[in-house]
Amino acid sequence: YQILLALALVMVVVLGGSALVSAQSLQTITLVSGNGPLGTQDLANEASTDGGNTWGYAWIVTLLPGWNHIIPGTQFISCGTDVFSCGTNSVTNFRTTFALPPGFTNPSLTIEVHADNVATIFLNGTQIGQQPDAEIGSNFTDPPESFSTSDTSLFQEGTNTLRIDLKNF
């Protein structure tokens, strides 16, 4: 078993104009991990190895042979230049942000994640999901885990932060 600290995610936020939403009134915001070539920094996602005190851009990393479970349109990210950068028995925080306009209505968020080993997902500081807290293959193999919320109280006008705490065994 290889030690790997990496994350692949896709997040979709859908906003609607009313309870009876027409296709023209929907707005979709899609954020993914791995925005760029392998070996470069992902300018849309940040990582922290000190509990969120300092942040730097995540790195887009090459997977180990046999790791072929990728969410379409994404790449794995890590806190450093390779999958071993963050160490074992550690927690790395990842975050990305998105903005919601004044007067937004009917928000919903869906995030799909592959994580080695366990991802816990937060929207603006409130936990909205967690993979099983165990060193198991289903956390990083297909199909990806999916977590959703449409709790309006968790969203805010302006900047919203999606944070993923990644525990590595």
PDB file of C-alpha atoms in Angstrom:
ATOM      1  CA  TYR A   1       0.000   0.000   0.000  1.00  0.00           C
ATOM      2  CA  GLN A   2       1.408   3.393  -0.987  1.00  0.00           C
ATOM      3  CA  ILE A   3       1.088   6.438   1.233  1.00  0.00           C
ATOM      4  CA  LEU A   4      -0.561   9.180  -0.754  1.00  0.00           C
ATOM      5  CA  LEU A   5      -1.929  12.533   0.234  1.00  0.00           C
ATOM      6  CA  ALA A   6      -3.894  13.912  -2.641  1.00  0.00           C
ATOM      7  CA  LEU A   7      -7.353  15.065  -3.490  1.00  0.00           C
ATOM      8  CA  ALA A   8      -9.455  15.196  -6.621  1.00  0.00           C
ATOM      9  CA  LEU A   9     -12.686  17.130  -6.455  1.00  0.00           C
ATOM     10  CA  VAL A  10     -15.392  18.735  -8.488  1.00  0.00           C
ATOM     11  CA  MET A  11     -17.868  21.123  -6.891  1.00  0.00           C
ATOM     12  CA  VAL A  12     -21.027  22.480  -8.480  1.00  0.00           C
ATOM     13  CA  VAL A  13     -23.120  25.301  -7.002  1.00  0.00           C
ATOM     14  CA  VAL A  14     -26.506  25.893  -8.636  1.00  0.00           C
ATOM     15  CA  LEU A  15     -28.512  29.038  -7.992  1.00  0.00           C
ATOM     16  CA  GLY A  16     -32.149  29.450  -8.983  1.00  0.00           C
ATOM     17  CA  GLY A  17     -34.450  32.434  -9.184  1.00  0.00           C
ATOM     18  CA  SER A  18     -37.608  30.957  -7.660  1.00  0.00           C
ATOM     19  CA  ALA A  19     -39.266  27.776  -6.509  1.00  0.00           C
ATOM     20  CA  LEU A  20     -40.343  27.213 -10.126  1.00  0.00           C
ATOM     21  CA  VAL A  21     -36.950  27.708 -11.739  1.00  0.00           C
ATOM     22  CA  SER A  22     -36.672  28.038 -15.491  1.00  0.00           C
ATOM     23  CA  ALA A  23     -33.551  26.959 -17.349  1.00  0.00           C
ATOM     24  CA  GLN A  24     -32.774  30.622 -18.114  1.00  0.00           C
ATOM     25  CA  SER A  25     -32.724  31.634 -14.432  1.00  0.00           C
ATOM     26  CA  LEU A  26     -30.239  28.993 -13.285  1.00  0.00           C
ATOM     27  CA  GLN A  27     -26.621  29.898 -12.673  1.00  0.00           C
ATOM     28  CA  THR A  28     -24.042  27.154 -12.225  1.00  0.00           C
ATOM     29  CA  ILE A  29     -20.573  27.625 -10.723  1.00  0.00           C
ATOM     30  CA  THR A  30     -18.211  24.696 -11.281  1.00  0.00           C
ATOM     31  CA  LEU A  31     -14.870  24.399  -9.482  1.00  0.00           C
ATOM     32  CA  VAL A  32     -12.421  21.537 -10.019  1.00  0.00           C
ATOM     33  CA  SER A  33      -9.035  20.439  -8.737  1.00  0.00           C
ATOM     34  CA  GLY A  34      -6.024  20.267 -10.993  1.00  0.00           C
ATOM     35  CA  ASN A  35      -6.368  23.480 -12.976  1.00  0.00           C
ATOM     36  CA  GLY A  36      -3.213  23.303 -15.111  1.00  0.00           C
ATOM     37  CA  PRO A  37      -0.432  20.978 -16.234  1.00  0.00           C
ATOM     38  CA  LEU A  38       1.025  18.254 -14.016  1.00  0.00           C
ATOM     39  CA  GLY A  39       3.825  19.527 -11.788  1.00  0.00           C
ATOM     40  CA  THR A  40       2.459  23.073 -11.571  1.00  0.00           C
ATOM     41  CA  GLN A  41       0.515  24.887  -8.918  1.00  0.00           C
ATOM     42  CA  ASP A  42      -3.292  24.925  -9.015  1.00  0.00           C
ATOM     43  CA  LEU A  43      -4.161  28.608  -8.688  1.00  0.00           C
ATOM     44  CA  ALA A  44      -7.811  27.821  -7.853  1.00  0.00           C
ATOM     45  CA  ASN A  45      -7.067  25.599  -4.828  1.00  0.00           C
ATOM     46  CA  GLU A  46      -4.925  26.199  -1.753  1.00  0.00           C
ATOM     47  CA  ALA A  47      -3.338  23.852   0.787  1.00  0.00           C
ATOM     48  CA  SER A  48      -2.207  24.244   4.397  1.00  0.00           C
ATOM     49  CA  THR A  49      -0.186  21.832   6.529  1.00  0.00           C
ATOM     50  CA  ASP A  50      -0.325  23.884   9.740  1.00  0.00           C
ATOM     51  CA  GLY A  51      -4.024  23.855  10.545  1.00  0.00           C
ATOM     52  CA  GLY A  52      -4.885  26.768   8.276  1.00  0.00           C
ATOM     53  CA  ASN A  53      -2.438  29.303   9.713  1.00  0.00           C
ATOM     54  CA  THR A  54      -0.655  29.656   6.373  1.00  0.00           C
ATOM     55  CA  TRP A  55      -1.849  28.783   2.883  1.00  0.00           C
ATOM     56  CA  GLY A  56      -0.150  28.223  -0.459  1.00  0.00           C
ATOM     57  CA  TYR A  57      -1.365  27.029  -3.808  1.00  0.00           C
ATOM     58  CA  ALA A  58      -1.901  23.279  -4.105  1.00  0.00           C
ATOM     59  CA  TRP A  59       0.250  21.306  -6.538  1.00  0.00           C
ATOM     60  CA  ILE A  60      -1.067  19.202  -9.408  1.00  0.00           C
ATOM     61  CA  VAL A  61       0.579  15.809  -8.938  1.00  0.00           C
ATOM     62  CA  THR A  62       1.253  12.726 -10.992  1.00  0.00           C
ATOM     63  CA  LEU A  63      -0.482   9.662  -9.660  1.00  0.00           C
ATOM     64  CA  LEU A  64       1.227   6.415  -8.854  1.00  0.00           C
ATOM     65  CA  PRO A  65       0.926   3.513 -11.325  1.00  0.00           C
ATOM     66  CA  GLY A  66      -2.434   1.817 -10.914  1.00  0.00           C
ATOM     67  CA  TRP A  67      -4.147   4.978  -9.673  1.00  0.00           C
ATOM     68  CA  ASN A  68      -6.610   5.458 -12.488  1.00  0.00           C
ATOM     69  CA  HIS A  69      -9.667   6.576 -10.561  1.00  0.00           C
ATOM     70  CA  ILE A  70     -10.014  10.203 -11.620  1.00  0.00           C
ATOM     71  CA  ILE A  71     -13.157  12.300 -11.603  1.00  0.00           C
ATOM     72  CA  PRO A  72     -13.539  13.388 -15.250  1.00  0.00           C
ATOM     73  CA  GLY A  73     -12.136  16.885 -15.822  1.00  0.00           C
ATOM     74  CA  THR A  74     -10.036  16.893 -12.633  1.00  0.00           C
ATOM     75  CA  GLN A  75      -6.517  16.032 -11.527  1.00  0.00           C
ATOM     76  CA  PHE A  76      -5.210  15.105  -8.091  1.00  0.00           C
ATOM     77  CA  ILE A  77      -3.733  17.889  -5.973  1.00  0.00           C
ATOM     78  CA  SER A  78      -1.380  17.760  -3.008  1.00  0.00           C
ATOM     79  CA  CYS A  79       0.308  20.148  -0.567  1.00  0.00           C
ATOM     80  CA  GLY A  80       3.645  19.670  -2.348  1.00  0.00           C
ATOM     81  CA  THR A  81       5.173  18.689  -5.649  1.00  0.00           C
ATOM     82  CA  ASP A  82       4.463  14.953  -5.343  1.00  0.00           C
ATOM     83  CA  VAL A  83       2.049  12.565  -3.652  1.00  0.00           C
ATOM     84  CA  PHE A  84       4.452  11.959  -0.743  1.00  0.00           C
ATOM     85  CA  SER A  85       5.031  15.638   0.169  1.00  0.00           C
ATOM     86  CA  CYS A  86       2.668  15.930   3.123  1.00  0.00           C
ATOM     87  CA  GLY A  87       3.773  12.911   5.162  1.00  0.00           C
ATOM     88  CA  THR A  88       1.934  10.203   7.019  1.00  0.00           C
ATOM     89  CA  ASN A  89      -0.337  10.512  10.049  1.00  0.00           C
ATOM     90  CA  SER A  90      -1.123  14.081   9.123  1.00  0.00           C
ATOM     91  CA  VAL A  91      -3.989  16.371   8.204  1.00  0.00           C
ATOM     92  CA  THR A  92      -3.753  18.720   5.237  1.00  0.00           C
ATOM     93  CA  ASN A  93      -6.369  21.389   4.652  1.00  0.00           C
ATOM     94  CA  PHE A  94      -7.459  22.318   1.137  1.00  0.00           C
ATOM     95  CA  ARG A  95      -9.706  25.232   0.274  1.00  0.00           C
ATOM     96  CA  THR A  96     -11.290  26.993  -2.649  1.00  0.00           C
ATOM     97  CA  THR A  97     -13.650  29.937  -2.788  1.00  0.00           C
ATOM     98  CA  PHE A  98     -16.604  31.024  -4.869  1.00  0.00           C
ATOM     99  CA  ALA A  99     -18.707  34.185  -4.860  1.00  0.00           C
ATOM    100  CA  LEU A 100     -22.482  34.449  -4.700  1.00  0.00           C
ATOM    101  CA  PRO A 101     -24.275  37.599  -5.869  1.00  0.00           C
ATOM    102  CA  PRO A 102     -26.511  39.727  -3.649  1.00  0.00           C
ATOM    103  CA  GLY A 103     -30.037  38.349  -3.551  1.00  0.00           C
ATOM    104  CA  PHE A 104     -29.081  34.821  -4.593  1.00  0.00           C
ATOM    105  CA  THR A 105     -31.822  32.248  -4.055  1.00  0.00           C
ATOM    106  CA  ASN A 106     -32.207  28.482  -3.825  1.00  0.00           C
ATOM    107  CA  PRO A 107     -28.509  27.579  -3.584  1.00  0.00           C
ATOM    108  CA  SER A 108     -27.423  23.975  -3.731  1.00  0.00           C
ATOM    109  CA  LEU A 109     -23.940  22.568  -3.603  1.00  0.00           C
ATOM    110  CA  THR A 110     -22.732  19.144  -4.675  1.00  0.00           C
ATOM    111  CA  ILE A 111     -19.147  18.028  -4.242  1.00  0.00           C
ATOM    112  CA  GLU A 112     -17.620  14.804  -5.529  1.00  0.00           C
ATOM    113  CA  VAL A 113     -14.352  13.703  -3.983  1.00  0.00           C
ATOM    114  CA  HIS A 114     -11.660  11.039  -4.194  1.00  0.00           C
ATOM    115  CA  ALA A 115      -9.296  11.306  -1.232  1.00  0.00           C
ATOM    116  CA  ASP A 116      -6.491   9.284   0.265  1.00  0.00           C
ATOM    117  CA  ASN A 117      -7.308   8.667   2.951  1.00  0.00           C
ATOM    118  CA  VAL A 118     -10.319  10.535   4.478  1.00  0.00           C
ATOM    119  CA  ALA A 119     -11.912  13.830   3.413  1.00  0.00           C
ATOM    120  CA  THR A 120     -14.107  15.937   5.684  1.00  0.00           C
ATOM    121  CA  ILE A 121     -15.932  18.716   3.818  1.00  0.00           C
ATOM    122  CA  PHE A 122     -16.897  22.124   5.234  1.00  0.00           C
ATOM    123  CA  LEU A 123     -18.874  24.988   3.708  1.00  0.00           C
ATOM    124  CA  ASN A 124     -18.132  28.290   5.455  1.00  0.00           C
ATOM    125  CA  GLY A 125     -16.971  26.406   8.554  1.00  0.00           C
ATOM    126  CA  THR A 126     -19.930  23.996   8.823  1.00  0.00           C
ATOM    127  CA  GLN A 127     -19.311  20.315   8.136  1.00  0.00           C
ATOM    128  CA  ILE A 128     -21.467  19.037   5.265  1.00  0.00           C
ATOM    129  CA  GLY A 129     -19.932  15.581   4.812  1.00  0.00           C
ATOM    130  CA  GLN A 130     -17.198  13.105   5.611  1.00  0.00           C
ATOM    131  CA  GLN A 131     -15.903   9.914   4.086  1.00  0.00           C
ATOM    132  CA  PRO A 132     -15.637   6.878   6.380  1.00  0.00           C
ATOM    133  CA  ASP A 133     -12.756   7.479   8.822  1.00  0.00           C
ATOM    134  CA  ALA A 134     -10.804   4.415   7.778  1.00  0.00           C
ATOM    135  CA  GLU A 135      -7.947   3.440   5.497  1.00  0.00           C
ATOM    136  CA  ILE A 136     -10.193   1.937   2.816  1.00  0.00           C
ATOM    137  CA  GLY A 137     -10.031   1.907  -0.970  1.00  0.00           C
ATOM    138  CA  SER A 138     -13.594   3.140  -1.443  1.00  0.00           C
ATOM    139  CA  ASN A 139     -12.481   6.633  -0.329  1.00  0.00           C
ATOM    140  CA  PHE A 140     -10.273   7.013  -3.400  1.00  0.00           C
ATOM    141  CA  THR A 141     -11.666   4.621  -6.014  1.00  0.00           C
ATOM    142  CA  ASP A 142     -14.672   4.903  -8.305  1.00  0.00           C
ATOM    143  CA  PRO A 143     -17.341   5.914  -7.879  1.00  0.00           C
ATOM    144  CA  PRO A 144     -16.396   9.181  -6.120  1.00  0.00           C
ATOM    145  CA  GLU A 145     -18.096  10.091  -2.863  1.00  0.00           C
ATOM    146  CA  SER A 146     -20.789  12.733  -3.322  1.00  0.00           C
ATOM    147  CA  PHE A 147     -21.982  15.208  -0.697  1.00  0.00           C
ATOM    148  CA  SER A 148     -24.725  17.816  -1.141  1.00  0.00           C
ATOM    149  CA  THR A 149     -26.447  20.618   0.715  1.00  0.00           C
ATOM    150  CA  SER A 150     -29.198  23.062  -0.144  1.00  0.00           C
ATOM    151  CA  ASP A 151     -29.373  24.584   3.355  1.00  0.00           C
ATOM    152  CA  THR A 152     -29.629  28.290   2.508  1.00  0.00           C
ATOM    153  CA  SER A 153     -28.255  29.278   5.936  1.00  0.00           C
ATOM    154  CA  LEU A 154     -24.851  27.783   5.041  1.00  0.00           C
ATOM    155  CA  PHE A 155     -24.349  30.095   2.042  1.00  0.00           C
ATOM    156  CA  GLN A 156     -23.571  33.797   2.157  1.00  0.00           C
ATOM    157  CA  GLU A 157     -23.528  36.731  -0.236  1.00  0.00           C
ATOM    158  CA  GLY A 158     -20.012  37.383  -1.500  1.00  0.00           C
ATOM    159  CA  THR A 159     -17.135  35.004  -0.827  1.00  0.00           C
ATOM    160  CA  ASN A 160     -17.905  31.459   0.332  1.00  0.00           C
ATOM    161  CA  THR A 161     -15.196  28.992   1.341  1.00  0.00           C
ATOM    162  CA  LEU A 162     -15.235  25.267   0.705  1.00  0.00           C
ATOM    163  CA  ARG A 163     -12.608  23.529   2.865  1.00  0.00           C
ATOM    164  CA  ILE A 164     -11.603  19.888   2.773  1.00  0.00           C
ATOM    165  CA  ASP A 165      -9.588  18.469   5.662  1.00  0.00           C
ATOM    166  CA  LEU A 166      -7.655  15.477   4.369  1.00  0.00           C
ATOM    167  CA  LYS A 167      -6.492  12.930   6.944  1.00  0.00           C
ATOM    168  CA  ASN A 168      -3.643  10.649   5.916  1.00  0.00           C
ATOM    169  CA  PHE A 169      -2.953   7.418   7.795  1.00  0.00           C
TER     170      PHE A 169
END
